[in-house]
């Protein structure tokens, strides 16, 4: 374990101790990195020339165009959180499904998926749906554990559904295209929604009393007016989803440009709902500023830590430990996901992405694991960081807006079945990679060994040059040009020129080479 020295393991332990103490993550990472960098210089294990790269790394962070997608998507989500779109979607969809047991739960899951596709932020989805749907679900007889669990779970779907902020950060850390990460997340997103809906269906059959249908006087009649109302709320959302995701998938816009389009679309939707006010914009900008500055500071701190950690051969230490895990790539993935699941009890997903992923990505690449598959798998796993007790942020958001009659124990216990379903999706993605890779554009598959190139020759079927000398070993001749013999005398007729060989048959060079 200590073939590469004691300092890399000590750095890792020091980072954990700082975070357990409760010191801010960004400053903890920077302090641990610089402290062990000084120790390494004093003991001869680290060269101070490494630290000269820090200013360039800092400049690279603040000048990274890809990271501009984070404030754009955050600002878009903050506007949509307050524009009234979720209220219209939940009201119409709840009435549409309200005639069956668990209808409100179905509506919450579907609206959570739609909000995830247009906001990309968990807080916006959980708080909005908690404020709107939780009182209604409790009023009409839903179990508190089921109601709080489905609201928290539907909000965390945002982690996987593009344009998730987690996918943007993971793409940056893995050095992969954000568009490919979004495409790879389509399959797991659909599977996650299907698993949640299937659970509600089974539970509605086994325990219908825990999720009764809405009374007829509340849900109204099922008619065209209700369908049009639902569609009128869905169509603007679909248009906004196309602006954000369709332009990326079609290659019409970069993620940053798509985020800017999303902000414009969110402002148009807010104006359509008559909610586009200056106080709303101020609140959205303030929220965006806090999240963006937090992300950049964590990234700067993690850069200090990772620079010293790699200079101490920490990456080789991690690779040496993880490459020997039994089971090959599958064993590595199982171990990594258990490790991240445990870390998610204590760390936010940004911290995991900036600290842990740069250590694991080289090992995954060395084992031949597709990094898009690896990134989407980690993203699916990090959903649980918002759900599992006692530090799940979705549970904190829900507790902050839930009525005092809802017990905290009900919120925590209600989250457990949904955490188990998220772990089921992790297992599916590990053992069925095509759920991620099927959506990626692989391009044409060509075996280089099967390519044969034929170049036209200059004197036959093969490649040959005209003869350099005349027949019989005479001096070199050019077609149509003869020279007098070297021993000729002035005033005497020149000796007869040797016979000029017939020129080789002309080759049509206007034709391209044949490639079989």
Coordinates of C-alpha atoms in Angstrom, one line a residue:
X1 CA 0.0 0.0 0.0
X2 CA 2.9 2.3 0.7
X3 CA 5.0 1.5 -2.3
X4 CA 4.7 5.1 -3.4
X5 CA 5.4 6.6 0.0
X6 CA 3.3 7.5 3.1
X7 CA 2.3 11.0 1.9
X8 CA -0.5 10.2 -0.6
X9 CA -2.4 8.1 2.0
X10 CA -1.8 10.8 4.6
X11 CA -3.2 13.5 2.3
X12 CA -6.3 11.4 1.8
X13 CA -6.8 10.9 5.5
X14 CA -6.1 14.6 6.2
X15 CA -8.8 15.6 3.7
X16 CA -11.3 13.3 5.3
X17 CA -10.5 14.7 8.8
X18 CA -10.9 18.3 7.7
X19 CA -14.3 17.6 6.2
X20 CA -15.5 15.7 9.2
X21 CA -14.5 18.6 11.3
X22 CA -16.9 20.8 9.3
X23 CA -14.4 23.2 7.7
X24 CA -15.5 24.5 4.3
X25 CA -14.7 22.0 1.6
X26 CA -12.9 24.4 -0.8
X27 CA -10.6 25.8 1.9
X28 CA -10.0 22.3 3.3
X29 CA -8.8 21.0 0.0
X30 CA -6.5 24.0 -0.6
X31 CA -5.1 23.9 2.9
X32 CA -4.4 20.1 2.8
X33 CA -2.8 20.4 -0.6
X34 CA -0.5 23.3 0.3
X35 CA 0.4 21.9 3.7
X36 CA 1.5 18.5 2.3
X37 CA 3.2 20.3 -0.6
X38 CA 5.4 22.2 1.9
X39 CA 6.1 18.9 3.7
X40 CA 7.0 17.2 0.4
X41 CA 9.4 20.0 -0.5
X42 CA 11.1 19.8 2.9
X43 CA 11.5 16.0 2.7
X44 CA 12.5 15.9 -0.9
X45 CA 9.4 14.1 -2.1
X46 CA 7.9 17.0 -4.0
X47 CA 9.4 19.6 -6.4
X48 CA 8.4 23.3 -5.9
X49 CA 8.3 23.7 -9.7
X50 CA 4.9 21.9 -9.6
X51 CA 3.4 24.8 -7.7
X52 CA 4.3 27.2 -10.6
X53 CA 1.5 25.5 -12.5
X54 CA -1.1 26.7 -9.9
X55 CA -1.7 30.2 -11.4
X56 CA -2.1 28.7 -14.9
X57 CA -4.6 26.1 -13.5
X58 CA -6.6 28.8 -11.8
X59 CA -6.7 30.8 -15.0
X60 CA -7.8 27.7 -16.9
X61 CA -10.7 27.2 -14.5
X62 CA -12.1 30.8 -14.8
X63 CA -11.6 30.8 -18.6
X64 CA -13.2 27.4 -19.2
X65 CA -16.1 28.1 -21.6
X66 CA -17.7 24.8 -20.7
X67 CA -18.2 25.8 -17.1
X68 CA -20.3 28.8 -18.3
X69 CA -23.1 26.2 -18.7
X70 CA -23.4 25.9 -14.9
X71 CA -24.6 29.5 -14.3
X72 CA -26.8 29.4 -17.4
X73 CA -28.6 26.2 -16.4
X74 CA -28.8 27.4 -12.7
X75 CA -30.3 30.7 -13.7
X76 CA -32.8 29.0 -16.0
X77 CA -33.9 26.6 -13.2
X78 CA -34.2 29.5 -10.7
X79 CA -36.5 31.4 -13.1
X80 CA -38.7 28.3 -13.8
X81 CA -38.9 27.5 -10.1
X82 CA -40.8 30.8 -9.6
X83 CA -42.7 31.2 -12.9
X84 CA -45.7 29.0 -12.2
X85 CA -45.0 26.3 -14.8
X86 CA -44.8 23.5 -12.2
X87 CA -48.2 24.6 -10.7
X88 CA -49.9 24.3 -14.0
X89 CA -48.3 21.0 -14.9
X90 CA -49.0 19.4 -11.5
X91 CA -52.6 20.6 -11.4
X92 CA -53.5 19.4 -14.9
X93 CA -51.6 16.1 -14.7
X94 CA -53.0 15.4 -11.2
X95 CA -56.5 15.7 -12.4
X96 CA -55.7 13.6 -15.5
X97 CA -54.4 10.7 -13.4
X98 CA -56.5 11.4 -10.3
X99 CA -59.2 8.9 -11.0
X100 CA -56.9 5.9 -10.3
X101 CA -55.2 4.9 -7.0
X102 CA -51.8 6.6 -6.9
X103 CA -52.7 9.1 -9.6
X104 CA -51.1 12.0 -7.8
X105 CA -47.9 10.0 -7.3
X106 CA -47.8 9.3 -11.1
X107 CA -48.3 13.0 -11.7
X108 CA -45.5 13.9 -9.4
X109 CA -43.1 11.5 -11.0
X110 CA -44.0 12.7 -14.6
X111 CA -43.8 16.4 -13.7
X112 CA -40.6 15.8 -11.9
X113 CA -39.1 14.3 -15.0
X114 CA -40.3 17.2 -17.1
X115 CA -39.0 19.8 -14.6
X116 CA -35.7 17.9 -14.5
X117 CA -35.4 18.2 -18.3
X118 CA -35.9 21.9 -18.2
X119 CA -34.4 23.0 -14.9
X120 CA -31.4 20.7 -14.2
X121 CA -31.5 21.5 -10.5
X122 CA -32.7 19.3 -7.6
X123 CA -33.6 22.1 -5.2
X124 CA -36.0 23.7 -7.7
X125 CA -37.9 20.5 -8.4
X126 CA -38.1 19.3 -4.8
X127 CA -39.1 22.6 -3.2
X128 CA -41.6 23.5 -6.0
X129 CA -43.4 20.1 -6.0
X130 CA -43.2 19.8 -2.2
X131 CA -45.0 23.2 -1.8
X132 CA -47.7 22.4 -4.3
X133 CA -48.4 18.7 -4.1
X134 CA -47.5 17.6 -0.5
X135 CA -50.5 19.4 1.1
X136 CA -52.9 18.0 -1.5
X137 CA -51.6 14.5 -1.2
X138 CA -51.9 14.6 2.6
X139 CA -55.3 16.2 2.4
X140 CA -56.7 13.4 0.3
X141 CA -55.4 10.5 2.4
X142 CA -51.9 9.7 1.1
X143 CA -49.5 8.1 3.5
X144 CA -47.0 10.7 4.7
X145 CA -44.1 8.3 4.0
X146 CA -45.3 7.7 0.5
X147 CA -46.0 11.3 -0.2
X148 CA -42.6 12.6 1.0
X149 CA -40.7 9.8 -0.6
X150 CA -42.2 10.2 -4.1
X151 CA -41.7 14.0 -4.0
X152 CA -38.0 13.7 -2.9
X153 CA -37.3 10.9 -5.5
X154 CA -39.0 12.7 -8.4
X155 CA -36.8 15.7 -7.6
X156 CA -33.6 13.7 -7.6
X157 CA -34.4 12.4 -11.1
X158 CA -33.1 15.8 -12.1
X159 CA -29.6 14.5 -11.4
X160 CA -29.7 12.1 -14.3
X161 CA -32.0 13.7 -16.8
X162 CA -30.2 16.2 -19.1
X163 CA -29.4 19.1 -18.8
X164 CA -28.2 18.0 -15.4
X165 CA -25.4 20.1 -13.8
X166 CA -23.8 16.9 -12.6
X167 CA -23.4 15.6 -16.1
X168 CA -21.7 18.9 -17.1
X169 CA -19.2 18.7 -14.3
X170 CA -18.5 15.0 -14.9
X171 CA -17.9 15.7 -18.6
X172 CA -15.4 18.4 -17.7
X173 CA -13.6 16.2 -15.2
X174 CA -13.5 13.2 -17.5
X175 CA -12.5 15.2 -20.6
X176 CA -15.5 14.1 -22.6
X177 CA -18.2 15.8 -24.6
X178 CA -21.2 17.1 -22.7
X179 CA -23.4 16.1 -25.6
X180 CA -22.2 12.5 -25.4
X181 CA -22.8 12.5 -21.6
X182 CA -26.4 13.8 -22.2
X183 CA -27.0 11.1 -24.9
X184 CA -25.6 8.4 -22.6
X185 CA -28.0 9.5 -19.8
X186 CA -31.1 9.1 -21.9
X187 CA -31.5 5.4 -21.3
X188 CA -30.9 5.4 -17.5
X189 CA -33.4 8.4 -17.2
X190 CA -36.1 6.4 -18.9
X191 CA -35.4 3.4 -16.8
X192 CA -35.5 5.4 -13.6
X193 CA -38.9 6.9 -14.4
X194 CA -40.2 3.4 -15.4
X195 CA -38.9 1.8 -12.2
X196 CA -40.6 4.5 -10.1
X197 CA -43.9 4.2 -11.9
X198 CA -43.7 0.4 -11.6
X199 CA -43.3 0.7 -7.9
X200 CA -46.3 3.0 -7.6
X201 CA -48.4 0.5 -9.7
X202 CA -47.4 -2.5 -7.5
X203 CA -48.0 -0.5 -4.3
X204 CA -51.4 0.7 -5.6
X205 CA -52.5 -2.9 -6.1
X206 CA -51.1 -4.1 -2.7
X207 CA -52.0 -1.1 -0.6
X208 CA -54.6 1.0 -2.4
X209 CA -55.7 2.6 0.9
X210 CA -52.3 4.4 1.2
X211 CA -52.9 6.3 -2.1
X212 CA -56.6 6.7 -2.8
X213 CA -57.9 8.3 -6.0
X214 CA -59.1 11.9 -5.9
X215 CA -62.8 12.6 -5.3
X216 CA -64.8 13.3 -8.5
X217 CA -65.6 16.8 -7.4
X218 CA -61.9 17.6 -7.2
X219 CA -60.6 15.9 -10.3
X220 CA -63.6 17.0 -12.5
X221 CA -64.6 15.3 -15.7
X222 CA -62.3 13.6 -18.1
X223 CA -62.9 15.7 -21.3
X224 CA -61.1 17.5 -24.1
X225 CA -60.9 20.7 -22.0
X226 CA -58.8 18.8 -19.4
X227 CA -56.5 17.4 -22.2
X228 CA -56.1 20.8 -23.7
X229 CA -55.2 22.2 -20.4
X230 CA -52.5 19.6 -19.8
X231 CA -51.2 20.0 -23.4
X232 CA -51.1 23.8 -23.0
X233 CA -48.7 23.3 -20.0
X234 CA -46.7 20.6 -21.7
X235 CA -46.1 22.2 -25.2
X236 CA -44.1 25.2 -23.9
X237 CA -42.0 22.8 -21.8
X238 CA -41.3 20.6 -24.8
X239 CA -40.3 23.6 -26.9
X240 CA -37.9 24.6 -24.1
X241 CA -36.5 21.1 -23.9
X242 CA -35.8 21.2 -27.6
X243 CA -34.1 24.6 -27.3
X244 CA -31.8 23.2 -24.6
X245 CA -31.2 19.6 -25.6
X246 CA -32.2 19.4 -29.2
X247 CA -29.8 22.0 -30.3
X248 CA -27.0 20.1 -28.5
X249 CA -27.8 16.7 -30.0
X250 CA -28.2 18.2 -33.5
X251 CA -24.9 19.9 -33.2
X252 CA -26.4 23.4 -33.6
X253 CA -25.2 24.7 -30.3
X254 CA -22.6 24.1 -27.6
X255 CA -23.8 23.4 -24.1
X256 CA -23.0 26.9 -23.1
X257 CA -25.0 28.3 -26.1
X258 CA -27.8 26.0 -25.3
X259 CA -27.8 27.2 -21.7
X260 CA -28.1 30.8 -22.9
X261 CA -31.1 29.7 -25.2
X262 CA -32.6 28.0 -22.1
X263 CA -32.4 31.2 -20.1
X264 CA -34.2 33.2 -22.9
X265 CA -36.8 30.4 -23.1
X266 CA -37.3 30.4 -19.3
X267 CA -37.8 34.2 -19.3
X268 CA -40.4 33.8 -22.1
X269 CA -42.3 31.2 -20.1
X270 CA -42.2 33.4 -17.1
X271 CA -43.6 36.3 -19.1
X272 CA -46.3 34.0 -20.5
X273 CA -47.3 33.2 -16.9
X274 CA -47.2 36.9 -16.0
X275 CA -44.4 36.3 -13.4
X276 CA -41.5 38.0 -15.1
X277 CA -40.8 40.7 -12.5
X278 CA -37.7 42.4 -11.3
X279 CA -37.8 40.8 -7.8
X280 CA -38.0 37.4 -9.5
X281 CA -34.9 38.2 -11.6
X282 CA -33.0 39.4 -8.5
X283 CA -33.8 36.3 -6.6
X284 CA -32.7 34.1 -9.5
X285 CA -29.5 36.0 -10.0
X286 CA -28.7 35.8 -6.3
X287 CA -29.2 32.1 -6.3
X288 CA -27.1 31.6 -9.4
X289 CA -24.3 33.7 -8.0
X290 CA -24.2 31.6 -4.8
X291 CA -24.1 28.3 -6.6
X292 CA -21.6 29.3 -9.3
X293 CA -19.2 30.9 -6.8
X294 CA -19.4 27.7 -4.6
X295 CA -18.6 25.5 -7.6
X296 CA -15.7 27.6 -8.7
X297 CA -14.2 27.8 -5.2
X298 CA -14.5 24.0 -4.7
X299 CA -12.8 23.5 -8.1
X300 CA -10.0 25.9 -7.2
X301 CA -9.4 24.1 -3.9
X302 CA -9.5 20.7 -5.5
X303 CA -7.0 21.9 -8.1
X304 CA -4.5 22.7 -5.3
X305 CA -5.1 19.3 -3.7
X306 CA -4.9 17.3 -7.0
X307 CA -1.7 19.0 -8.2
X308 CA 0.2 18.1 -5.0
X309 CA -1.5 14.7 -4.8
X310 CA -0.3 13.8 -8.4
X311 CA 3.1 15.3 -7.7
X312 CA 3.4 12.8 -4.8
X313 CA 2.5 9.9 -7.2
X314 CA -0.9 9.7 -5.6
X315 CA -2.6 8.8 -8.9
X316 CA -0.2 5.9 -9.3
X317 CA -0.9 4.8 -5.7
X318 CA -4.7 4.9 -6.4
X319 CA -4.2 3.0 -9.7
X320 CA -1.9 0.4 -8.0
X321 CA -4.6 -0.3 -5.3
X322 CA -7.7 -0.4 -7.6
X323 CA -6.2 -2.2 -10.5
X324 CA -5.7 -5.3 -8.4
X325 CA -9.4 -5.6 -7.3
X326 CA -10.7 -9.1 -8.2
X327 CA -13.3 -9.3 -10.9
X328 CA -11.7 -7.0 -13.5
X329 CA -13.7 -4.0 -14.7
X330 CA -17.0 -5.2 -13.1
X331 CA -15.3 -5.7 -9.7
X332 CA -13.7 -2.2 -10.0
X333 CA -17.1 -0.7 -10.9
X334 CA -18.8 -2.4 -7.9
X335 CA -16.1 -1.3 -5.5
X336 CA -16.2 2.3 -6.8
X337 CA -20.0 2.6 -6.6
X338 CA -20.0 1.2 -3.0
X339 CA -17.2 3.7 -2.2
X340 CA -19.1 6.7 -3.7
X341 CA -22.3 5.6 -2.1
X342 CA -20.6 5.8 1.3
X343 CA -18.9 9.1 0.5
X344 CA -22.3 10.5 -0.5
X345 CA -23.4 10.4 3.2
X346 CA -20.9 13.1 3.9
X347 CA -20.0 14.9 0.6
X348 CA -22.0 16.9 -1.9
X349 CA -22.0 15.7 -5.5
X350 CA -19.8 18.7 -6.6
X351 CA -17.2 17.6 -4.0
X352 CA -17.3 14.0 -5.1
X353 CA -16.9 15.1 -8.8
X354 CA -14.0 17.4 -8.2
X355 CA -12.1 15.2 -5.6
X356 CA -12.8 11.6 -6.4
X357 CA -13.4 11.4 -10.1
X358 CA -9.9 12.7 -11.2
X359 CA -8.4 9.9 -9.1
X360 CA -10.7 7.1 -10.5
X361 CA -10.8 8.2 -14.2
X362 CA -7.2 7.1 -15.1
X363 CA -7.9 3.6 -13.5
X364 CA -11.1 3.2 -15.4
X365 CA -9.4 4.2 -18.7
X366 CA -6.6 1.7 -18.0
X367 CA -9.1 -1.1 -17.5
X368 CA -10.7 -0.3 -20.9
X369 CA -14.0 1.1 -19.4
X370 CA -15.9 3.6 -21.6
X371 CA -15.6 6.9 -19.7
X372 CA -19.1 8.0 -20.9
X373 CA -20.6 4.8 -19.4
X374 CA -18.4 5.4 -16.3
X375 CA -19.6 9.0 -15.9
X376 CA -23.3 8.2 -16.3
X377 CA -23.0 5.4 -13.8
X378 CA -21.4 7.7 -11.3
X379 CA -24.1 10.2 -11.9
X380 CA -26.8 7.6 -11.3
X381 CA -25.1 6.6 -8.1
X382 CA -24.8 10.2 -6.9
X383 CA -28.6 10.5 -7.0
X384 CA -28.5 8.7 -3.7
X385 CA -26.5 11.6 -2.1
X386 CA -29.7 13.6 -2.2
X387 CA -31.9 10.8 -0.8
X388 CA -30.3 8.7 1.9
X389 CA -30.6 9.7 5.5
X390 CA -29.3 11.5 7.4
X391 CA -27.6 14.0 5.1
X392 CA -29.7 13.8 1.9
X393 CA -30.2 17.4 0.7
X394 CA -33.6 16.5 -0.9
X395 CA -34.8 15.5 2.6
X396 CA -33.5 18.8 4.0
X397 CA -35.4 20.7 1.3
X398 CA -38.5 18.7 2.0
X399 CA -38.3 19.2 5.8
X400 CA -38.0 23.0 5.3
X401 CA -41.3 23.3 3.4
X402 CA -43.3 20.4 5.0
X403 CA -45.9 21.1 7.6
X404 CA -45.0 20.4 11.2
X405 CA -47.5 17.6 11.3
X406 CA -45.2 15.6 9.0
X407 CA -42.6 13.8 11.2
X408 CA -39.0 13.9 10.3
X409 CA -38.9 10.1 10.8
X410 CA -41.6 9.7 8.2
X411 CA -39.5 11.7 5.7
X412 CA -36.4 9.6 6.4
X413 CA -38.3 6.2 6.4
X414 CA -40.2 7.2 3.3
X415 CA -37.0 7.8 1.4
X416 CA -35.5 4.3 1.9
X417 CA -37.5 2.4 -0.7
X418 CA -36.6 5.0 -3.3
X419 CA -32.9 4.8 -2.4
X420 CA -33.2 1.0 -3.0
X421 CA -34.7 1.6 -6.4
X422 CA -31.9 4.0 -7.3
X423 CA -29.4 1.3 -6.4
X424 CA -31.3 -1.2 -8.6
X425 CA -30.7 1.2 -11.5
X426 CA -27.0 1.4 -10.6
X427 CA -26.8 -2.5 -10.9
X428 CA -28.7 -2.4 -14.2
X429 CA -26.3 0.1 -15.7
X430 CA -23.2 -1.9 -14.4
X431 CA -24.4 -5.2 -15.9
X432 CA -26.1 -3.7 -19.0
X433 CA -23.7 -1.1 -20.5
X434 CA -25.9 -0.9 -23.6
X435 CA -28.4 1.1 -21.5
X436 CA -25.9 3.9 -21.8
X437 CA -23.8 3.2 -25.0
X438 CA -26.8 2.4 -27.2
X439 CA -27.7 6.1 -27.6
X440 CA -24.1 7.1 -28.5
X441 CA -23.1 7.7 -32.1
X442 CA -20.4 5.2 -32.7
X443 CA -19.8 6.2 -36.3
X444 CA -18.9 3.7 -39.1
X445 CA -16.8 0.7 -37.9
X446 CA -13.9 0.1 -40.3
X447 CA -11.1 -2.5 -39.7
X448 CA -7.8 -0.8 -40.8
X449 CA -6.4 -4.3 -41.7
X450 CA -9.0 -4.7 -44.4
X451 CA -8.1 -1.5 -46.2
X452 CA -6.0 -2.0 -49.4
X453 CA -4.8 0.9 -51.5
X454 CA -3.8 0.4 -55.2
X455 CA -1.7 3.2 -56.8
X456 CA -1.6 3.3 -60.6
X457 CA 1.8 2.4 -62.0
X458 CA 4.0 4.2 -64.6
X459 CA 4.8 1.2 -66.8
X460 CA 2.6 -1.7 -66.0
X461 CA 0.3 -2.9 -63.3
X462 CA 2.8 -2.2 -60.5
X463 CA 4.9 0.8 -59.6
X464 CA 7.9 1.2 -61.9
X465 CA 10.0 3.9 -63.4
X466 CA 11.2 4.4 -67.0
X467 CA 14.6 2.8 -67.7
X468 CA 17.5 5.1 -66.9
X469 CA 19.8 3.8 -69.6
X470 CA 19.7 2.8 -73.2
X471 CA 19.7 -0.9 -74.1
X472 CA 23.2 -2.3 -74.1
X473 CA 24.3 -0.2 -71.2
X474 CA 24.7 3.1 -73.0
X475 CA 24.4 6.5 -71.5
X476 CA 21.0 7.6 -70.2
X477 CA 18.6 8.8 -72.8
X478 CA 15.5 10.9 -72.7
X479 CA 12.7 10.0 -75.1
X480 CA 13.0 12.1 -78.3
X481 CA 16.4 13.6 -77.2
X482 CA 19.8 12.3 -78.4
X483 CA 23.3 13.5 -77.5
X484 CA 26.5 13.2 -79.6
X485 CA 29.0 10.6 -78.5
X486 CA 31.5 11.8 -75.9
X487 CA 34.4 11.0 -78.3
X488 CA 33.1 12.9 -81.3
X489 CA 35.3 15.5 -83.0
X490 CA 34.3 18.9 -84.2
X491 CA 33.5 19.1 -87.9
X492 CA 32.7 15.4 -88.2
X493 CA 29.2 14.1 -88.5
X494 CA 28.0 12.7 -85.2
X495 CA 27.7 9.0 -84.7
X496 CA 24.3 7.6 -85.2
X497 CA 22.2 7.8 -82.1
X498 CA 21.3 4.6 -80.5
X499 CA 17.8 3.4 -81.0
X500 CA 15.4 5.0 -78.6
X501 CA 13.4 2.6 -76.6
X502 CA 9.6 2.7 -77.1
X503 CA 8.0 4.8 -74.4
X504 CA 6.0 2.9 -71.8
X505 CA 2.3 2.9 -72.3
X506 CA 0.7 6.0 -71.0
X507 CA -1.2 5.8 -67.7
X508 CA -4.4 7.7 -67.2
X509 CA -3.5 9.7 -64.0
X510 CA -6.8 11.5 -64.0
X511 CA -8.4 8.5 -62.4
X512 CA -8.2 8.2 -58.6
X513 CA -6.4 5.3 -56.9
X514 CA -8.5 2.2 -56.4
X515 CA -9.2 1.5 -52.7
X516 CA -10.7 -1.9 -51.8

